[in-house]
Every structure is written in structure tokens, then in C-alpha cells.
PDB file of C-alpha atoms in Angstrom:
ATOM      1  CA  MET H   1      -2.358  84.377  93.076  1.00 79.00           C
ATOM      2  CA  THR H   2      -3.900  84.428  96.523  1.00 87.00           C
ATOM      3  CA  PRO H   3      -3.290  88.061  97.602  1.00 91.00           C
ATOM      4  CA  PHE H   4      -4.150  89.401 101.043  1.00 97.00           C
ATOM      5  CA  ALA H   5      -3.326  92.850 102.449  1.00 98.00           C
ATOM      6  CA  ILE H   6      -1.969  92.953 106.011  1.00 98.00           C
ATOM      7  CA  ALA H   7      -1.061  96.218 107.736  1.00 98.00           C
ATOM      8  CA  GLY H   8       1.232  96.506 110.723  1.00 98.00           C
ATOM      9  CA  VAL H   9       0.928  99.535 112.995  1.00 98.00           C
ATOM     10  CA  GLN H  10       4.087 100.600 114.815  1.00 98.00           C
ATOM     11  CA  MET H  11       2.998 103.241 117.307  1.00 98.00           C
ATOM     12  CA  HIS H  12       4.144 104.975 120.472  1.00 98.00           C
ATOM     13  CA  VAL H  13       2.916 103.113 123.555  1.00 98.00           C
ATOM     14  CA  ASN H  14       2.487 104.897 126.887  1.00 98.00           C
ATOM     15  CA  ALA H  15       3.009 102.814 130.028  1.00 97.00           C
ATOM     16  CA  LEU H  16       0.988 104.973 132.412  1.00 96.00           C
ATOM     17  CA  HIS H  17      -2.351 105.415 130.669  1.00 94.00           C
ATOM     18  CA  SER H  18      -4.515 103.714 128.079  1.00 97.00           C
ATOM     19  CA  ASN H  19      -3.479 103.701 124.427  1.00 98.00           C
ATOM     20  CA  VAL H  20      -6.817 102.316 123.221  1.00 98.00           C
ATOM     21  CA  GLU H  21      -8.185 105.616 121.891  1.00 98.00           C
ATOM     22  CA  GLY H  22      -4.963 106.162 119.943  1.00 98.00           C
ATOM     23  CA  MET H  23      -5.176 102.662 118.468  1.00 98.00           C
ATOM     24  CA  LEU H  24      -8.759 103.181 117.322  1.00 98.00           C
ATOM     25  CA  HIS H  25      -7.805 106.536 115.794  1.00 98.00           C
ATOM     26  CA  ARG H  26      -4.915 104.930 113.905  1.00 98.00           C
ATOM     27  CA  ILE H  27      -7.216 102.225 112.542  1.00 98.00           C
ATOM     28  CA  ASP H  28      -9.551 104.925 111.226  1.00 98.00           C
ATOM     29  CA  LEU H  29      -6.626 106.782 109.653  1.00 98.00           C
ATOM     30  CA  LEU H  30      -5.135 103.619 108.187  1.00 98.00           C
ATOM     31  CA  MET H  31      -8.395 102.602 106.545  1.00 98.00           C
ATOM     32  CA  LEU H  32      -8.892 106.112 105.176  1.00 98.00           C
ATOM     33  CA  ARG H  33      -5.432 106.113 103.577  1.00 98.00           C
ATOM     34  CA  PHE H  34      -5.264 102.429 102.584  1.00 98.00           C
ATOM     35  CA  PRO H  35      -8.871 101.189 102.209  1.00 98.00           C
ATOM     36  CA  TRP H  36      -7.675  97.983 100.526  1.00 97.00           C
ATOM     37  CA  THR H  37      -6.255  96.715 103.860  1.00 98.00           C
ATOM     38  CA  GLN H  38      -7.864  93.468 105.021  1.00 98.00           C
ATOM     39  CA  MET H  39      -6.062  92.712 108.313  1.00 98.00           C
ATOM     40  CA  VAL H  40      -4.459  94.989 110.937  1.00 98.00           C
ATOM     41  CA  LEU H  41      -1.853  93.928 113.498  1.00 98.00           C
ATOM     42  CA  PHE H  42      -0.584  95.973 116.465  1.00 98.00           C
ATOM     43  CA  SER H  43       2.388  95.347 118.761  1.00 98.00           C
ATOM     44  CA  GLU H  44       2.434  93.313 121.964  1.00 98.00           C
ATOM     45  CA  LEU H  45       0.695  95.016 124.931  1.00 98.00           C
ATOM     46  CA  ALA H  46      -0.109  98.069 122.797  1.00 98.00           C
ATOM     47  CA  PRO H  47      -3.464  98.850 124.487  1.00 98.00           C
ATOM     48  CA  PHE H  48      -2.095  99.451 128.016  1.00 98.00           C
ATOM     49  CA  GLY H  49       1.660  99.019 127.942  1.00 97.00           C
ATOM     50  CA  PRO H  50       3.859  96.593 129.882  1.00 97.00           C
ATOM     51  CA  LEU H  51       2.608  97.109 133.438  1.00 96.00           C
ATOM     52  CA  GLU H  52       0.656  94.213 134.922  1.00 95.00           C
ATOM     53  CA  LYS H  53      -1.324  96.588 137.159  1.00 94.00           C
ATOM     54  CA  PHE H  54      -3.465  97.452 134.114  1.00 96.00           C
ATOM     55  CA  LYS H  55      -4.738  93.885 133.768  1.00 96.00           C
ATOM     56  CA  LEU H  56      -8.381  93.428 132.853  1.00 97.00           C
ATOM     57  CA  PRO H  57     -11.003  90.694 133.224  1.00 96.00           C
ATOM     58  CA  PRO H  58     -11.353  88.426 130.176  1.00 95.00           C
ATOM     59  CA  GLU H  59     -14.530  90.207 129.083  1.00 94.00           C
ATOM     60  CA  ASN H  60     -14.370  93.995 129.117  1.00 96.00           C
ATOM     61  CA  ASP H  61     -15.435  97.142 127.282  1.00 97.00           C
ATOM     62  CA  VAL H  62     -12.053  97.589 125.590  1.00 98.00           C
ATOM     63  CA  ILE H  63     -12.519  94.327 123.716  1.00 98.00           C
ATOM     64  CA  ASN H  64     -15.978  95.497 122.694  1.00 98.00           C
ATOM     65  CA  GLN H  65     -14.472  98.703 121.246  1.00 98.00           C
ATOM     66  CA  PHE H  66     -11.983  96.740 119.166  1.00 98.00           C
ATOM     67  CA  CYS H  67     -14.750  94.433 117.942  1.00 98.00           C
ATOM     68  CA  GLU H  68     -16.835  97.409 116.854  1.00 98.00           C
ATOM     69  CA  SER H  69     -13.873  98.907 114.970  1.00 98.00           C
ATOM     70  CA  ALA H  70     -13.246  95.624 113.132  1.00 98.00           C
ATOM     71  CA  ARG H  71     -16.939  95.340 112.247  1.00 98.00           C
ATOM     72  CA  ARG H  72     -17.172  98.920 111.035  1.00 98.00           C
ATOM     73  CA  HIS H  73     -14.125  98.656 108.788  1.00 98.00           C
ATOM     74  CA  LYS H  74     -14.742  95.017 107.788  1.00 98.00           C
ATOM     75  CA  ILE H  75     -11.213  93.984 108.728  1.00 98.00           C
ATOM     76  CA  TRP H  76      -9.497  91.200 110.619  1.00 98.00           C
ATOM     77  CA  LEU H  77      -7.991  92.814 113.710  1.00 98.00           C
ATOM     78  CA  ILE H  78      -5.312  91.628 116.137  1.00 98.00           C
ATOM     79  CA  PRO H  79      -4.996  94.539 118.622  1.00 98.00           C
ATOM     80  CA  GLY H  80      -1.640  93.494 120.035  1.00 98.00           C
ATOM     81  CA  SER H  81      -2.140  91.832 123.402  1.00 98.00           C
ATOM     82  CA  MET H  82      -3.357  92.639 126.889  1.00 98.00           C
ATOM     83  CA  PHE H  83      -2.881  91.272 130.365  1.00 98.00           C
ATOM     84  CA  LEU H  84      -6.118  89.396 131.049  1.00 98.00           C
ATOM     85  CA  SER H  85      -6.853  87.620 134.319  1.00 96.00           C
ATOM     86  CA  HIS H  86      -8.345  84.139 134.416  1.00 91.00           C
ATOM     87  CA  PRO H  87     -11.937  84.217 135.723  1.00 86.00           C
ATOM     88  CA  HIS H  88     -11.416  81.273 138.094  1.00 85.00           C
ATOM     89  CA  ASP H  89      -7.859  81.177 139.421  1.00 86.00           C
ATOM     90  CA  GLY H  90      -6.952  84.852 138.872  1.00 90.00           C
ATOM     91  CA  ARG H  91      -3.737  84.040 137.005  1.00 96.00           C
ATOM     92  CA  VAL H  92      -2.681  86.712 134.522  1.00 98.00           C
ATOM     93  CA  TYR H  93      -1.970  85.841 130.881  1.00 98.00           C
ATOM     94  CA  ASN H  94      -0.487  87.959 128.109  1.00 98.00           C
ATOM     95  CA  THR H  95      -3.342  87.442 125.660  1.00 98.00           C
ATOM     96  CA  SER H  96      -3.907  88.298 122.006  1.00 98.00           C
ATOM     97  CA  LEU H  97      -7.325  88.371 120.365  1.00 98.00           C
ATOM     98  CA  VAL H  98      -8.237  87.533 116.785  1.00 98.00           C
ATOM     99  CA  ILE H  99     -11.302  89.522 115.719  1.00 98.00           C
ATOM    100  CA  ASP H 100     -13.033  88.778 112.426  1.00 98.00           C
ATOM    101  CA  PRO H 101     -14.638  91.337 110.032  1.00 98.00           C
ATOM    102  CA  ASP H 102     -18.038  90.755 111.652  1.00 98.00           C
ATOM    103  CA  GLY H 103     -16.652  91.922 114.981  1.00 98.00           C
ATOM    104  CA  ASN H 104     -16.465  88.493 116.629  1.00 98.00           C
ATOM    105  CA  VAL H 105     -13.554  87.299 118.769  1.00 98.00           C
ATOM    106  CA  ILE H 106     -12.781  83.965 117.131  1.00 98.00           C
ATOM    107  CA  ARG H 107      -9.528  83.101 118.925  1.00 98.00           C
ATOM    108  CA  ARG H 108      -7.685  83.987 122.114  1.00 97.00           C
ATOM    109  CA  TYR H 109      -4.006  83.188 122.427  1.00 98.00           C
ATOM    110  CA  ALA H 110      -2.004  83.334 125.663  1.00 98.00           C
ATOM    111  CA  LYS H 111       1.753  83.774 125.242  1.00 98.00           C
ATOM    112  CA  MET H 112       3.484  80.427 125.788  1.00 98.00           C
ATOM    113  CA  PHE H 113       6.881  81.782 126.783  1.00 98.00           C
ATOM    114  CA  PRO H 114       6.675  84.826 129.072  1.00 97.00           C
ATOM    115  CA  PHE H 115      10.036  86.606 129.077  1.00 96.00           C
ATOM    116  CA  LEU H 116      11.333  84.970 132.229  1.00 95.00           C
ATOM    117  CA  PRO H 117      12.800  85.845 134.616  1.00 94.00           C
ATOM    118  CA  TYR H 118      11.775  89.420 133.797  1.00 93.00           C
ATOM    119  CA  GLU H 119       8.038  88.725 133.353  1.00 92.00           C
ATOM    120  CA  ALA H 120       7.714  86.843 136.616  1.00 90.00           C
ATOM    121  CA  GLY H 121       4.077  86.492 137.663  1.00 92.00           C
ATOM    122  CA  ILE H 122       2.725  86.144 134.109  1.00 97.00           C
ATOM    123  CA  ALA H 123       1.328  82.665 133.495  1.00 97.00           C
ATOM    124  CA  ALA H 124       2.272  80.672 130.397  1.00 97.00           C
ATOM    125  CA  GLY H 125      -0.383  79.636 127.904  1.00 97.00           C
ATOM    126  CA  THR H 126      -0.549  76.061 126.636  1.00 97.00           C
ATOM    127  CA  GLU H 127      -2.779  76.222 123.522  1.00 97.00           C
ATOM    128  CA  PHE H 128      -1.709  77.143 119.994  1.00 98.00           C
ATOM    129  CA  CYS H 129      -3.561  79.666 117.847  1.00 98.00           C
ATOM    130  CA  VAL H 130      -4.456  78.674 114.278  1.00 98.00           C
ATOM    131  CA  PHE H 131      -7.292  80.189 112.237  1.00 98.00           C
ATOM    132  CA  ASP H 132      -8.428  80.301 108.623  1.00 98.00           C
ATOM    133  CA  VAL H 133      -9.290  83.355 106.586  1.00 98.00           C
ATOM    134  CA  PRO H 134     -11.912  82.007 104.153  1.00 96.00           C
ATOM    135  CA  ASP H 135     -10.738  81.741 100.545  1.00 95.00           C
ATOM    136  CA  VAL H 136      -7.293  83.025 101.554  1.00 97.00           C
ATOM    137  CA  GLY H 137      -5.315  80.683 103.790  1.00 97.00           C
ATOM    138  CA  ARG H 138      -4.239  79.626 107.264  1.00 98.00           C
ATOM    139  CA  PHE H 139      -2.786  82.009 109.829  1.00 98.00           C
ATOM    140  CA  GLY H 140      -1.047  81.460 113.157  1.00 98.00           C
ATOM    141  CA  LEU H 141      -0.226  83.692 116.092  1.00 98.00           C
ATOM    142  CA  SER H 142       2.732  83.828 118.450  1.00 98.00           C
ATOM    143  CA  ILE H 143       3.892  86.605 120.785  1.00 98.00           C
ATOM    144  CA  CYS H 144       7.400  88.043 121.039  1.00 98.00           C
ATOM    145  CA  TYR H 145       9.627  85.589 122.998  1.00 98.00           C
ATOM    146  CA  ASP H 146       7.662  82.619 121.617  1.00 98.00           C
ATOM    147  CA  MET H 147       9.629  82.910 118.366  1.00 98.00           C
ATOM    148  CA  TRP H 148      12.914  82.249 120.167  1.00 98.00           C
ATOM    149  CA  PHE H 149      11.605  78.685 120.579  1.00 98.00           C
ATOM    150  CA  PRO H 150      11.313  77.217 117.061  1.00 97.00           C
ATOM    151  CA  GLU H 151       9.139  74.416 118.395  1.00 97.00           C
ATOM    152  CA  THR H 152       6.255  76.902 118.564  1.00 98.00           C
ATOM    153  CA  THR H 153       6.495  77.752 114.862  1.00 98.00           C
ATOM    154  CA  ARG H 154       7.085  74.083 114.028  1.00 98.00           C
ATOM    155  CA  GLN H 155       3.765  73.212 115.663  1.00 98.00           C
ATOM    156  CA  LEU H 156       1.930  75.975 113.810  1.00 98.00           C
ATOM    157  CA  THR H 157       3.356  75.305 110.354  1.00 98.00           C
ATOM    158  CA  SER H 158       2.882  71.554 110.763  1.00 97.00           C
ATOM    159  CA  GLN H 159      -0.824  72.425 111.017  1.00 98.00           C
ATOM    160  CA  GLY H 160      -0.630  74.337 107.743  1.00 98.00           C
ATOM    161  CA  VAL H 161      -0.013  77.899 108.914  1.00 98.00           C
ATOM    162  CA  GLU H 162       1.173  80.056 106.003  1.00 98.00           C
ATOM    163  CA  VAL H 163       1.388  83.468 107.690  1.00 98.00           C
ATOM    164  CA  LEU H 164       2.856  83.913 111.169  1.00 98.00           C
ATOM    165  CA  LEU H 165       1.508  87.007 112.942  1.00 98.00           C
ATOM    166  CA  HIS H 166       3.974  88.107 115.609  1.00 98.00           C
ATOM    167  CA  PRO H 167       3.265  91.092 117.890  1.00 98.00           C
ATOM    168  CA  VAL H 168       6.395  92.146 119.806  1.00 98.00           C
ATOM    169  CA  LEU H 169       7.379  94.412 122.678  1.00 98.00           C
ATOM    170  CA  THR H 170      11.155  94.699 122.565  1.00 97.00           C
ATOM    171  CA  GLY H 171      12.897  97.781 123.893  1.00 96.00           C
ATOM    172  CA  THR H 172      16.202  96.075 124.643  1.00 95.00           C
ATOM    173  CA  THR H 173      19.519  95.504 122.892  1.00 95.00           C
ATOM    174  CA  ASP H 174      18.487  92.080 121.574  1.00 96.00           C
ATOM    175  CA  ARG H 175      16.177  93.528 118.921  1.00 97.00           C
ATOM    176  CA  ASP H 176      18.732  92.903 116.174  1.00 97.00           C
ATOM    177  CA  ALA H 177      18.897  89.245 117.225  1.00 97.00           C
ATOM    178  CA  GLU H 178      15.104  89.091 116.958  1.00 97.00           C
ATOM    179  CA  LEU H 179      15.235  90.435 113.422  1.00 98.00           C
ATOM    180  CA  ALA H 180      17.679  87.684 112.492  1.00 98.00           C
ATOM    181  CA  ILE H 181      15.399  85.098 114.110  1.00 98.00           C
ATOM    182  CA  ALA H 182      12.391  86.450 112.183  1.00 98.00           C
ATOM    183  CA  ARG H 183      14.218  86.041 108.861  1.00 98.00           C
ATOM    184  CA  ALA H 184      15.467  82.595 109.815  1.00 98.00           C
ATOM    185  CA  THR H 185      11.960  81.559 110.894  1.00 98.00           C
ATOM    186  CA  ALA H 186      10.511  82.577 107.531  1.00 98.00           C
ATOM    187  CA  ALA H 187      13.122  80.501 105.693  1.00 96.00           C
ATOM    188  CA  GLN H 188      13.048  77.488 108.030  1.00 96.00           C
ATOM    189  CA  PHE H 189       9.287  77.166 107.982  1.00 97.00           C
ATOM    190  CA  GLN H 190       8.546  78.581 104.524  1.00 97.00           C
ATOM    191  CA  CYS H 191       6.028  81.161 105.708  1.00 98.00           C
ATOM    192  CA  TYR H 192       5.454  84.889 105.857  1.00 98.00           C
ATOM    193  CA  VAL H 193       6.416  86.536 109.149  1.00 98.00           C
ATOM    194  CA  ILE H 194       4.674  89.780 110.138  1.00 98.00           C
ATOM    195  CA  ASP H 195       6.647  91.095 113.127  1.00 98.00           C
ATOM    196  CA  VAL H 196       5.287  94.313 114.703  1.00 98.00           C
ATOM    197  CA  ASN H 197       7.116  96.104 117.511  1.00 98.00           C
ATOM    198  CA  GLY H 198       6.069  99.249 119.360  1.00 98.00           C
ATOM    199  CA  LEU H 199       7.759 102.520 120.348  1.00 98.00           C
ATOM    200  CA  GLY H 200       8.335 104.271 123.662  1.00 98.00           C
ATOM    201  CA  ALA H 201       7.248 101.914 126.427  1.00 97.00           C
ATOM    202  CA  GLY H 202       6.265  99.557 123.603  1.00 98.00           C
ATOM    203  CA  GLY H 203       9.755  99.016 122.190  1.00 98.00           C
ATOM    204  CA  VAL H 204      12.406 100.339 119.829  1.00 98.00           C
ATOM    205  CA  GLY H 205      10.469  99.793 116.603  1.00 98.00           C
ATOM    206  CA  LYS H 206      12.183  98.131 113.635  1.00 98.00           C
ATOM    207  CA  SER H 207       9.031  96.209 112.710  1.00 98.00           C
ATOM    208  CA  LEU H 208       9.545  93.688 109.950  1.00 98.00           C
ATOM    209  CA  VAL H 209       7.727  91.829 107.163  1.00 98.00           C
ATOM    210  CA  VAL H 210       9.560  88.817 105.717  1.00 98.00           C
ATOM    211  CA  ASP H 211       8.522  86.545 102.851  1.00 97.00           C
ATOM    212  CA  PRO H 212       9.083  82.759 102.706  1.00 96.00           C
ATOM    213  CA  THR H 213      12.477  83.188 101.000  1.00 94.00           C
ATOM    214  CA  SER H 214      13.671  85.327 103.963  1.00 95.00           C
ATOM    215  CA  LEU H 215      13.456  88.446 101.779  1.00 97.00           C
ATOM    216  CA  VAL H 216      12.621  91.549 103.836  1.00 98.00           C
ATOM    217  CA  LEU H 217       9.586  93.193 102.237  1.00 98.00           C
ATOM    218  CA  HIS H 218       9.518  96.069 104.719  1.00 98.00           C
ATOM    219  CA  GLN H 219      11.411  97.215 107.796  1.00 98.00           C
ATOM    220  CA  SER H 220      10.344 100.188 109.850  1.00 98.00           C
ATOM    221  CA  ALA H 221      12.816 102.541 111.486  1.00 96.00           C
ATOM    222  CA  GLY H 222      12.397 104.222 114.871  1.00 95.00           C
ATOM    223  CA  GLN H 223       9.343 106.359 114.180  1.00 97.00           C
ATOM    224  CA  GLU H 224       5.613 105.713 113.913  1.00 98.00           C
ATOM    225  CA  ASP H 225       4.717 103.689 110.850  1.00 98.00           C
ATOM    226  CA  MET H 226       1.719 102.107 109.152  1.00 98.00           C
ATOM    227  CA  PHE H 227       2.741  99.568 106.555  1.00 98.00           C
ATOM    228  CA  PRO H 228       0.135  97.676 104.535  1.00 98.00           C
ATOM    229  CA  ILE H 229       1.802  94.851 102.594  1.00 98.00           C
ATOM    230  CA  GLU H 230       0.016  92.583 100.141  1.00 97.00           C
ATOM    231  CA  VAL H 231       1.204  89.006 100.619  1.00 97.00           C
ATOM    232  CA  ASP H 232       0.662  86.166  98.141  1.00 96.00           C
ATOM    233  CA  LEU H 233      -0.120  82.858  99.810  1.00 96.00           C
ATOM    234  CA  SER H 234       0.216  80.945  96.551  1.00 95.00           C
ATOM    235  CA  MET H 235       3.936  81.704  96.873  1.00 94.00           C
ATOM    236  CA  VAL H 236       4.004  79.839 100.180  1.00 96.00           C
ATOM    237  CA  ARG H 237       2.342  76.793  98.645  1.00 96.00           C
ATOM    238  CA  ARG H 238       4.639  76.824  95.628  1.00 95.00           C
ATOM    239  CA  GLN H 239       7.744  77.106  97.762  1.00 94.00           C
ATOM    240  CA  ARG H 240       6.662  74.319 100.072  1.00 96.00           C
ATOM    241  CA  GLU H 241       6.133  72.120  97.044  1.00 95.00           C
ATOM    242  CA  THR H 242       9.309  72.929  95.092  1.00 95.00           C
ATOM    243  CA  GLY H 243      11.638  74.297  97.779  1.00 94.00           C
ATOM    244  CA  MET H 244      13.015  77.760  98.457  1.00 90.00           C
ATOM    245  CA  LYS H 245      14.182  79.025  95.048  1.00 88.00           C
ATOM    246  CA  GLY H 246      13.835  75.448  93.851  1.00 91.00           C
ATOM    247  CA  LEU H 247      16.193  74.226  96.570  1.00 93.00           C
ATOM    248  CA  GLY H 248      15.507  73.200 100.181  1.00 94.00           C
ATOM    249  CA  GLN H 249      12.149  71.483 100.802  1.00 95.00           C
ATOM    250  CA  VAL H 250      12.464  71.757 104.555  1.00 95.00           C
ATOM    251  CA  LEU H 251       8.912  70.960 105.638  1.00 96.00           C
ATOM    252  CA  LYS H 252       8.847  67.783 103.560  1.00 96.00           C
ATOM    253  CA  SER H 253      12.315  66.832 104.801  1.00 96.00           C
ATOM    254  CA  PHE H 254      11.142  67.203 108.393  1.00 95.00           C
ATOM    255  CA  ARG H 255       8.045  65.141 107.609  1.00 96.00           C
ATOM    256  CA  ASP H 256      10.190  62.349 106.166  1.00 97.00           C
ATOM    257  CA  ARG H 257      12.853  62.471 108.912  1.00 96.00           C
ATOM    258  CA  SER H 258      14.475  59.264 110.089  1.00 96.00           C
ATOM    259  CA  THR H 259      15.303  60.659 113.531  1.00 94.00           C
ATOM    260  CA  ASP H 260      13.122  61.438 116.503  1.00 94.00           C
ATOM    261  CA  PHE H 261      14.523  63.777 119.120  1.00 95.00           C
ATOM    262  CA  SER H 262      14.980  62.362 122.590  1.00 95.00           C
ATOM    263  CA  VAL H 263      15.502  65.828 124.056  1.00 93.00           C
ATOM    264  CA  TYR H 264      11.710  66.240 123.980  1.00 94.00           C
ATOM    265  CA  ASP H 265      11.299  63.276 126.328  1.00 93.00           C
ATOM    266  CA  ARG H 266      11.811  64.860 129.738  1.00 91.00           C
ATOM    267  CA  ASN H 267      12.744  61.459 131.175  1.00 92.00           C
ATOM    268  CA  SER H 268      15.360  60.565 128.565  1.00 94.00           C
ATOM    269  CA  GLY H 269      18.282  62.212 130.330  1.00 93.00           C
ATOM    270  CA  THR H 270      19.390  63.832 127.069  1.00 95.00           C
ATOM    271  CA  ASP H 271      18.856  67.300 128.544  1.00 94.00           C
ATOM    272  CA  ALA H 272      21.015  66.655 131.631  1.00 93.00           C
ATOM    273  CA  TYR H 273      23.325  69.517 130.634  1.00 94.00           C
ATOM    274  CA  LEU H 274      20.444  71.993 130.790  1.00 94.00           C
ATOM    275  CA  LYS H 275      19.912  71.098 134.453  1.00 90.00           C
ATOM    276  CA  SER H 276      23.461  72.291 135.187  1.00 91.00           C
ATOM    277  CA  LEU H 277      22.747  75.875 134.092  1.00 91.00           C
ATOM    278  CA  GLY H 278      21.387  77.068 137.416  1.00 89.00           C
ATOM    279  CA  PRO H 279      18.032  78.652 138.246  1.00 91.00           C
ATOM    280  CA  LEU H 280      16.074  80.865 135.868  1.00 93.00           C
ATOM    281  CA  GLU H 281      16.608  84.194 137.611  1.00 90.00           C
ATOM    282  CA  ILE H 282      17.830  87.716 136.921  1.00 90.00           C
ATOM    283  CA  PRO H 283      21.646  87.858 137.158  1.00 87.00           C
ATOM    284  CA  GLN H 284      22.980  89.913 140.069  1.00 85.00           C
ATOM    285  CA  GLN H 285      26.410  91.164 141.009  1.00 82.00           C
ATOM    286  CA  GLY H 286      28.011  88.495 143.140  1.00 75.00           C
ATOM    287  CA  SER H 287      26.068  85.664 141.534  1.00 67.00           C
ATOM    288  CA  ARG H 288      27.865  83.063 139.487  1.00 64.00           C
ATOM    289  CA  ALA H 289      26.338  84.694 136.405  1.00 58.00           C
ATOM    290  CA  GLY H 290      27.359  88.177 137.505  1.00 57.00           C
ATOM    291  CA  LEU H 291      30.564  90.001 138.461  1.00 53.00           C
ATOM    292  CA  HIS H 292      32.891  89.975 141.483  1.00 53.00           C
ATOM    293  CA  VAL H 293      32.354  86.345 142.404  1.00 50.00           C
ATOM    294  CA  ASP H 294      33.951  85.226 145.683  1.00 53.00           C
ATOM    295  CA  LEU H 295      35.027  81.671 144.951  1.00 51.00           C
ATOM    296  CA  PRO H 296      35.558  79.160 147.750  1.00 53.00           C
ATOM    297  CA  ALA H 297      39.243  78.453 148.366  1.00 55.00           C
ATOM    298  CA  LYS H 298      39.204  74.999 146.771  1.00 56.00           C
ATOM    299  CA  ALA H 299      37.404  76.218 143.656  1.00 53.00           C
ATOM    300  CA  GLU H 300      39.787  79.178 143.399  1.00 55.00           C
ATOM    301  CA  ALA H 301      42.831  76.893 143.556  1.00 59.00           C
ATOM    302  CA  GLU H 302      41.362  74.626 140.890  1.00 58.00           C
ATOM    303  CA  ALA H 303      40.630  77.615 138.653  1.00 52.00           C
ATOM    304  CA  GLN H 304      44.200  78.885 139.004  1.00 59.00           C
ATOM    305  CA  ALA H 305      45.589  75.441 138.210  1.00 57.00           C
ATOM    306  CA  VAL H 306      43.523  75.265 135.041  1.00 50.00           C
ATOM    307  CA  GLN H 307      44.610  78.756 134.039  1.00 53.00           C
ATOM    308  CA  GLN H 308      48.277  77.949 134.687  1.00 57.00           C
ATOM    309  CA  ALA H 309      48.019  74.844 132.509  1.00 53.00           C
ATOM    310  CA  ARG H 310      46.611  76.960 129.692  1.00 49.00           C
ATOM    311  CA  VAL H 311      49.118  79.847 130.029  1.00 49.00           C
ATOM    312  CA  PRO H 312      52.744  78.826 130.714  1.00 48.00           C
ATOM    313  CA  GLY H 313      54.514  81.246 133.038  1.00 50.00           C
ATOM    314  CA  LEU H 314      51.392  82.131 135.033  1.00 47.00           C
ATOM    315  CA  SER H 315      52.125  82.116 138.752  1.00 43.00           C
ATOM    316  CA  PRO H 316      49.564  79.986 140.680  1.00 42.00           C
ATOM    317  CA  VAL H 317      50.128  82.193 143.707  1.00 42.00           C
ATOM    318  CA  MET H 318      49.997  85.667 142.250  1.00 41.00           C
ATOM    319  CA  GLY H 319      47.806  84.956 139.226  1.00 43.00           C
ATOM    320  CA  LYS H 320      50.146  87.037 137.089  1.00 39.00           C
ATOM    321  CA  ILE H 321      52.564  86.407 134.236  1.00 38.00           C
ATOM    322  CA  THR H 322      56.099  85.899 135.627  1.00 36.00           C
ATOM    323  CA  SER H 323      59.218  87.196 133.962  1.00 37.00           C
ATOM    324  CA  GLY H 324      61.059  83.842 134.078  1.00 40.00           C
TER     325      GLY H 324
END
């Protein structure tokens, strides 16, 4: 076995003032209750909530406090993420830190897929985050909406990532879809998924730990929760060698594929349909993606003709079912 104890912390996040003191207190409490914990993961934007106005420079005292906590408890610490501004161009990135047990920041990861169009103004990162825990295994980091794009996990697991750490801030009705994606990701890429959401301004909870067979090891409800789970990375290696439950060997099948995908060549024309979907913007009433659309006369006539062809007896003038 290659066991390793990872704890998620699902906590209430306030949008109007710092949550850093509360995070540090919860780390102290967690390590008092579960001293065997070796890594701690918080939710996306847990330190200051979702408002960009609380952005910080890339080097700041808050990071130093997290580093000291990791050093004192001898843990790996991923304190969610923060809005950090670039020192040269001032662009703001949603950034996660990986802090080692000696209190050193060993990786910084900027979210690749900001939740557009709602996170307008947040820049997209371009570098993947992979790091090794000595004598344990290889870990990767993605943030919230990144997981909706399987290419991100494909890149990480193709580099050997065995545990995907996934801080989330989801307070919307698509949380159940995210839970399905988390389970599918674990099965598709034969890895553990540690998915930690917040509460209050930090989300609706329902944090999740999934093993490489898509089995849910833990799911939080809608209250505060600390959940240390011991994962076994030898299970990942065995499954990747023999297949899930002795069946699908998906990573090896992808490696040995006979097809390359032209959709990833932006000049291939394969993605022409995607260009027809309109701009990436928030739907509004009166837009073609919203309600109460005023169609031009020609388009309205064409729409009625199509509808009449589909439904016999529909009047093209009145748009209603006729009695004859």
C-alpha cells in the first residue's frame, strides 16, 4: 500500500471580510482531532471570498501565515485560492498555492478556465500544476470550472498525476452536474478526485472524495465539515495496469489510439459549428438566448413555415391549431 491522508475543509466563507483567521483556526482544530492528516485542502477563494476587490499582490502576509501554519503542523497545505495580481501587467488571476511541510510555496496555479462570462476581468492561466509528494506519488491541481474541460485532466494524468486536487466555489444549481463530472473524471482518468466546495458566499457544500473506480468515499452535506480520508495510491497504479475492476484500461487505450483529433487544430475547420453559437456573454431578456425575442419578419415567416410542416393543421397566419 501507499497510503496518504488528505483532509478537505468545507467551511462558511464570508464575502465581505477576511476568512484567513477562521481557516488557520480550523487547521489547528483539524490537526488536534486528526493528527494523522498529511495534506489539507480548502475550497476555491476561501481566504477572501468571491469579490475581486480583495485581490492581493503575489507576495503578501497572508501567504506567509499559511506557510507558517503548514510548517508548524508539518502538512502539505492548499489554502483554496486567492485573487492575486500580476506584478508587471496588473492582470488578476485566481491562484492556488501548494505549500510543503517545510512552509515553502512550491507551486502556484492560476485557474485556466475562469467561469466566463460571469468572471469577466479574471485572466486565464496557461501553465499546469503537477507536483510530487516524496515516497507517495504525483498530485495535480485544477480549480472549479477547469474540470468541465476534460482536456485539463487529460494533460495532468498523462504526466502521471494520481490524485486530482480540486477546490471549488459553486453556489449555483449546477452543483449536481459537477458531482457527476467529478465521478466521471475519476473513472475516465483512473485517479482520485478530492473536490472541496465552500458554504455561504463560498458555495452550497456537497464536497466529494471519489476513488479511481468512481466510488464515492465521502460526500459532505450542507454544513461545515472536516473530512480526512486516507487514499491508497497503489490502487491507482494497479487499476491503470489492469483496468477498472479488471475491465477498461482507458489511459493505455488513449496512449495507443489510432486517431488524432482535428478539433484541436484551430485552423482545421472542424470546429466551425462552435463559431455559430454566438458571443460568450450573459444571456439577457430579448437576446437570442433569452426570452421575448422579436424576430425580423422574414425569420418569423420561415419559423412559422417550419412549425407548420412539423404540425399539420397549424395556421401559418395565426400560429394556432385550426379546427379543420
